Amino acid sequence: MTRRPTSLALSAVGWVGFGAVTLWTAAFLAGVLVPRTVDAPVRTTPGPALAVDVALLLLFALQHSVMARRSVKARLARRVPGDLERATYVLATDLCLVLLLALWQPVQGRVWHLDGPAAVVVWVLCAAGWALAVASTFAVDHLELTGLRQAGWAPRSRRSGAGLKEDGLYALVRHPLMTGLLVAFWATPHLGVGHLVFTLAATGYIAVGTAFEERDLRASFGTAYDAYAARVPALVPGLRRGR
C-alpha cells in the first residue's frame, strides 16, 4: 500500500504524456502549432538528417516492440511492481516519442502538394484517422491500456483482458488503432521527403508489429481467433482475405 501514491502519480504522468504526445504528433505531421515539424526548413544536409531520423525511428520501434514481448514483460515484472508495469511501458513510449519529435531533422524535397477542395478532403481523412485511432483505445479498456486501472485509478474490471474483442470497431477491422494511424500518417495534402520517411517507417513498423500481435492473439485464442480473422479483415474494412 505504501506504493499506491507513487503508482497513482506515475500512471497519471504517463496518461497525461500519452494525450500530450498524441496531440504533438498530430501537429508535428500537419505542420501546425509547434515550432519543429516533420517538413520544417532543413537544418543540415540530407545524409546526417536521415541518419538522425532513422536512429530516432529505430529507438521508438525497438522500445515499443521489445517491451511488448512476453519474455521482456516477465523480466520487467521482477523489477517493477505489477501495478506499474503498464504505466512504465506508457512512460517509456512517451519518452521515445518526445525524443523523436524534438530531435527530428527535416529532409529537403517535396513528394506531392494539394490545394483547394482536394486538400480539404485529405485533411478530413487525416482528422478521421486520428479520431479512429483515439476511439479505438476506448473500444477496448482505455484505462487499462494506459495503465491507470492497474495503478488504482479505477476498480479492476472483471472483463479486463478476459476475451476476444469482436464487436464495435473490431467488427470492421481487427486492428482499428493501426488502421487509424495509417490513415492519419498518409492522408496529408503536403507530403515532403521527411514526412515520407516518417510514414514509410511507421507503415513498416505497423506491418511487422501487427504480424507479431496476430501471432500472440492466435496463441492466446486459438481457433476462435482463426474464425474471427476469416470474417474480419486486418486493416482495410471490407477487404476479406482469400482462402
GROMACS .gro file of C-alpha atoms in nm:
model
  243
    1MET     CA    1   0.000   0.000   0.000
    2THR     CA    2   0.295   0.232   0.050
    3ARG     CA    3   0.345   0.237  -0.325
    4ARG     CA    4  -0.007   0.347  -0.404
    5PRO     CA    5   0.062   0.727  -0.414
    6THR     CA    6   0.367   0.667  -0.633
    7SER     CA    7   0.171   0.436  -0.862
    8LEU     CA    8  -0.111   0.686  -0.894
    9ALA     CA    9   0.129   0.972  -0.969
   10LEU     CA   10   0.345   0.788  -1.223
   11SER     CA   11   0.050   0.641  -1.408
   12ALA     CA   12  -0.115   0.985  -1.422
   13VAL     CA   13   0.204   1.133  -1.566
   14GLY     CA   14   0.209   0.858  -1.828
   15TRP     CA   15  -0.156   0.918  -1.920
   16VAL     CA   16  -0.111   1.295  -1.950
   17GLY     CA   17   0.200   1.233  -2.156
   18PHE     CA   18   0.005   0.994  -2.379
   19GLY     CA   19  -0.250   1.263  -2.456
   20ALA     CA   20   0.008   1.537  -2.497
   21VAL     CA   21   0.235   1.341  -2.727
   22THR     CA   22  -0.064   1.232  -2.939
   23LEU     CA   23  -0.161   1.596  -2.995
   24TRP     CA   24   0.202   1.689  -3.054
   25THR     CA   25   0.243   1.416  -3.315
   26ALA     CA   26  -0.071   1.527  -3.499
   27ALA     CA   27   0.051   1.888  -3.505
   28PHE     CA   28   0.405   1.777  -3.597
   29LEU     CA   29   0.281   1.588  -3.903
   30ALA     CA   30   0.027   1.854  -4.001
   31GLY     CA   31   0.289   2.128  -3.980
   32VAL     CA   32   0.091   2.349  -3.741
   33LEU     CA   33   0.112   2.489  -3.388
   34VAL     CA   34   0.456   2.352  -3.297
   35PRO     CA   35   0.794   2.510  -3.382
   36ARG     CA   36   0.950   2.191  -3.519
   37THR     CA   37   0.750   1.993  -3.775
   38VAL     CA   38   0.820   1.694  -3.995
   39ASP     CA   39   0.877   1.908  -4.307
   40ALA     CA   40   1.013   2.225  -4.145
   41PRO     CA   41   1.302   2.414  -4.310
   42VAL     CA   42   1.609   2.192  -4.325
   43ARG     CA   43   1.883   2.240  -4.066
   44THR     CA   44   2.150   2.009  -4.204
   45THR     CA   45   2.245   1.812  -4.515
   46PRO     CA   46   2.035   1.508  -4.619
   47GLY     CA   47   2.285   1.242  -4.509
   48PRO     CA   48   2.317   1.341  -4.143
   49ALA     CA   49   1.946   1.430  -4.127
   50LEU     CA   50   1.842   1.085  -4.249
   51ALA     CA   51   2.088   0.918  -4.013
   52VAL     CA   52   1.940   1.100  -3.713
   53ASP     CA   53   1.582   1.036  -3.823
   54VAL     CA   54   1.640   0.664  -3.884
   55ALA     CA   55   1.811   0.631  -3.544
   56LEU     CA   56   1.515   0.801  -3.371
   57LEU     CA   57   1.265   0.582  -3.554
   58LEU     CA   58   1.460   0.267  -3.465
   59LEU     CA   59   1.476   0.372  -3.100
   60PHE     CA   60   1.098   0.403  -3.088
   61ALA     CA   61   1.043   0.077  -3.277
   62LEU     CA   62   1.279  -0.117  -3.050
   63GLN     CA   63   1.129   0.022  -2.731
   64HIS     CA   64   0.771  -0.030  -2.845
   65SER     CA   65   0.836  -0.384  -2.970
   66VAL     CA   66   1.082  -0.520  -2.717
   67MET     CA   67   0.890  -0.400  -2.411
   68ALA     CA   68   0.572  -0.558  -2.553
   69ARG     CA   69   0.725  -0.908  -2.571
   70ARG     CA   70   0.609  -1.153  -2.307
   71SER     CA   71   0.964  -1.252  -2.210
   72VAL     CA   72   1.060  -0.890  -2.150
   73LYS     CA   73   0.740  -0.830  -1.954
   74ALA     CA   74   0.829  -1.125  -1.732
   75ARG     CA   75   1.174  -0.981  -1.662
   76LEU     CA   76   1.031  -0.636  -1.603
   77ALA     CA   77   0.780  -0.780  -1.356
   78ARG     CA   78   1.070  -0.891  -1.134
   79ARG     CA   79   1.193  -0.532  -1.107
   80VAL     CA   80   0.879  -0.319  -1.136
   81PRO     CA   81   0.564  -0.352  -0.921
   82GLY     CA   82   0.281  -0.515  -1.109
   83ASP     CA   83   0.058  -0.210  -1.077
   84LEU     CA   84   0.323  -0.003  -1.258
   85GLU     CA   85   0.413  -0.245  -1.537
   86ARG     CA   86   0.182  -0.090  -1.797
   87ALA     CA   87   0.249   0.265  -1.676
   88THR     CA   88   0.622   0.201  -1.721
   89TYR     CA   89   0.560   0.096  -2.080
   90VAL     CA   90   0.349   0.406  -2.145
   91LEU     CA   91   0.611   0.637  -1.989
   92ALA     CA   92   0.890   0.480  -2.197
   93THR     CA   93   0.681   0.524  -2.511
   94ASP     CA   94   0.613   0.887  -2.420
   95LEU     CA   95   0.985   0.950  -2.373
   96CYS     CA   96   1.084   0.791  -2.705
   97LEU     CA   97   0.820   0.991  -2.892
   98VAL     CA   98   0.930   1.315  -2.725
   99LEU     CA   99   1.287   1.248  -2.840
  100LEU     CA  100   1.165   1.167  -3.191
  101LEU     CA  101   0.955   1.482  -3.221
  102ALA     CA  102   1.207   1.715  -3.058
  103LEU     CA  103   1.519   1.591  -3.239
  104TRP     CA  104   1.370   1.516  -3.582
  105GLN     CA  105   1.574   1.656  -3.871
  106PRO     CA  106   1.369   1.769  -4.176
  107VAL     CA  107   1.481   1.649  -4.519
  108GLN     CA  108   1.450   1.871  -4.824
  109GLY     CA  109   1.219   1.772  -5.107
  110ARG     CA  110   0.852   1.754  -5.199
  111VAL     CA  111   0.659   1.443  -5.299
  112TRP     CA  112   0.315   1.595  -5.352
  113HIS     CA  113   0.127   1.916  -5.276
  114LEU     CA  114  -0.250   1.963  -5.297
  115ASP     CA  115  -0.458   2.280  -5.266
  116GLY     CA  116  -0.825   2.372  -5.276
  117PRO     CA  117  -1.107   2.119  -5.233
  118ALA     CA  118  -0.871   1.824  -5.272
  119ALA     CA  119  -0.665   1.945  -4.976
  120VAL     CA  120  -0.978   1.985  -4.765
  121VAL     CA  121  -1.085   1.627  -4.840
  122VAL     CA  122  -0.744   1.495  -4.744
  123TRP     CA  123  -0.741   1.696  -4.419
  124VAL     CA  124  -1.082   1.548  -4.332
  125LEU     CA  125  -0.942   1.199  -4.393
  126CYS     CA  126  -0.645   1.281  -4.172
  127ALA     CA  127  -0.871   1.401  -3.890
  128ALA     CA  128  -1.085   1.089  -3.930
  129GLY     CA  129  -0.775   0.872  -3.900
  130TRP     CA  130  -0.673   1.038  -3.574
  131ALA     CA  131  -1.030   1.012  -3.444
  132LEU     CA  132  -1.039   0.641  -3.524
  133ALA     CA  133  -0.703   0.583  -3.356
  134VAL     CA  134  -0.814   0.757  -3.036
  135ALA     CA  135  -1.159   0.595  -3.040
  136SER     CA  136  -1.001   0.251  -3.070
  137THR     CA  137  -0.832   0.297  -2.731
  138PHE     CA  138  -1.180   0.337  -2.580
  139ALA     CA  139  -1.323   0.048  -2.782
  140VAL     CA  140  -1.120  -0.175  -2.552
  141ASP     CA  141  -1.034  -0.064  -2.194
  142HIS     CA  142  -0.871   0.279  -2.221
  143LEU     CA  143  -0.787   0.287  -1.851
  144GLU     CA  144  -0.612  -0.049  -1.870
  145LEU     CA  145  -0.439   0.033  -2.198
  146THR     CA  146  -0.282   0.344  -2.044
  147GLY     CA  147  -0.202   0.184  -1.708
  148LEU     CA  148  -0.446   0.386  -1.498
  149ARG     CA  149  -0.663   0.093  -1.393
  150GLN     CA  150  -0.368  -0.120  -1.282
  151ALA     CA  151  -0.231   0.168  -1.075
  152GLY     CA  152  -0.557   0.206  -0.885
  153TRP     CA  153  -0.737   0.495  -1.057
  154ALA     CA  154  -1.036   0.267  -1.121
  155PRO     CA  155  -1.150  -0.072  -0.990
  156ARG     CA  156  -1.024  -0.379  -1.165
  157SER     CA  157  -1.264  -0.486  -1.438
  158ARG     CA  158  -1.379  -0.847  -1.435
  159ARG     CA  159  -1.385  -0.842  -1.816
  160SER     CA  160  -1.039  -0.684  -1.838
  161GLY     CA  161  -0.840  -0.876  -2.099
  162ALA     CA  162  -1.070  -1.176  -2.047
  163GLY     CA  163  -1.186  -1.244  -2.401
  164LEU     CA  164  -1.151  -1.178  -2.768
  165LYS     CA  165  -1.290  -0.841  -2.873
  166GLU     CA  166  -1.508  -0.882  -3.182
  167ASP     CA  167  -1.774  -0.611  -3.165
  168GLY     CA  168  -1.781  -0.236  -3.227
  169LEU     CA  169  -1.481  -0.114  -3.424
  170TYR     CA  170  -1.337  -0.464  -3.404
  171ALA     CA  171  -1.624  -0.590  -3.617
  172LEU     CA  172  -1.490  -0.373  -3.902
  173VAL     CA  173  -1.116  -0.442  -3.875
  174ARG     CA  174  -0.904  -0.648  -3.638
  175HIS     CA  175  -0.662  -0.362  -3.567
  176PRO     CA  176  -0.857  -0.034  -3.573
  177LEU     CA  177  -0.581   0.159  -3.394
  178MET     CA  178  -0.333   0.072  -3.670
  179THR     CA  179  -0.589   0.150  -3.940
  180GLY     CA  180  -0.647   0.493  -3.790
  181LEU     CA  181  -0.275   0.566  -3.764
  182LEU     CA  182  -0.209   0.461  -4.124
  183VAL     CA  183  -0.484   0.691  -4.250
  184ALA     CA  184  -0.361   0.978  -4.030
  185PHE     CA  185   0.000   0.938  -4.144
  186TRP     CA  186  -0.067   0.906  -4.518
  187ALA     CA  187  -0.360   1.148  -4.553
  188THR     CA  188  -0.176   1.476  -4.594
  189PRO     CA  189  -0.211   1.730  -4.876
  190HIS     CA  190   0.154   1.832  -4.834
  191LEU     CA  191   0.392   1.537  -4.833
  192GLY     CA  192   0.760   1.620  -4.813
  193VAL     CA  193   1.053   1.379  -4.817
  194GLY     CA  194   1.088   1.392  -4.439
  195HIS     CA  195   0.720   1.311  -4.393
  196LEU     CA  196   0.756   1.028  -4.642
  197VAL     CA  197   1.048   0.882  -4.445
  198PHE     CA  198   0.846   0.901  -4.124
  199THR     CA  199   0.537   0.746  -4.282
  200LEU     CA  200   0.720   0.466  -4.462
  201ALA     CA  201   0.900   0.373  -4.140
  202ALA     CA  202   0.575   0.384  -3.943
  203THR     CA  203   0.398   0.173  -4.206
  204GLY     CA  204   0.673  -0.087  -4.197
  205TYR     CA  205   0.664  -0.096  -3.820
  206ILE     CA  206   0.286  -0.133  -3.817
  207ALA     CA  207   0.310  -0.422  -4.065
  208VAL     CA  208   0.570  -0.604  -3.855
  209GLY     CA  209   0.403  -0.520  -3.523
  210THR     CA  210   0.066  -0.638  -3.649
  211ALA     CA  211   0.217  -0.968  -3.761
  212PHE     CA  212   0.365  -1.026  -3.414
  213GLU     CA  213   0.039  -0.929  -3.247
  214GLU     CA  214  -0.153  -1.169  -3.471
  215ARG     CA  215   0.082  -1.448  -3.364
  216ASP     CA  216   0.025  -1.369  -2.997
  217LEU     CA  217  -0.352  -1.349  -3.044
  218ARG     CA  218  -0.360  -1.686  -3.219
  219ALA     CA  219  -0.153  -1.834  -2.937
  220SER     CA  220  -0.399  -1.692  -2.682
  221PHE     CA  221  -0.732  -1.762  -2.854
  222GLY     CA  222  -0.652  -2.043  -3.098
  223THR     CA  223  -0.928  -2.142  -3.340
  224ALA     CA  224  -1.156  -1.864  -3.212
  225TYR     CA  225  -0.913  -1.608  -3.348
  226ASP     CA  226  -0.874  -1.800  -3.675
  227ALA     CA  227  -1.252  -1.786  -3.723
  228TYR     CA  228  -1.257  -1.415  -3.636
  229ALA     CA  229  -0.972  -1.345  -3.881
  230ALA     CA  230  -1.159  -1.530  -4.155
  231ARG     CA  231  -1.459  -1.297  -4.111
  232VAL     CA  232  -1.293  -0.963  -4.038
  233PRO     CA  233  -1.004  -0.803  -4.234
  234ALA     CA  234  -0.691  -0.692  -4.053
  235LEU     CA  235  -0.666  -0.327  -4.157
  236VAL     CA  236  -0.887  -0.235  -4.454
  237PRO     CA  237  -1.266  -0.257  -4.398
  238GLY     CA  238  -1.435  -0.483  -4.648
  239LEU     CA  239  -1.112  -0.644  -4.765
  240ARG     CA  240  -1.154  -1.014  -4.697
  241ARG     CA  241  -0.861  -1.249  -4.709
  242GLY     CA  242  -0.888  -1.508  -4.984
  243ARG     CA  243  -0.899  -1.871  -4.882
   0.00000   0.00000   0.00000
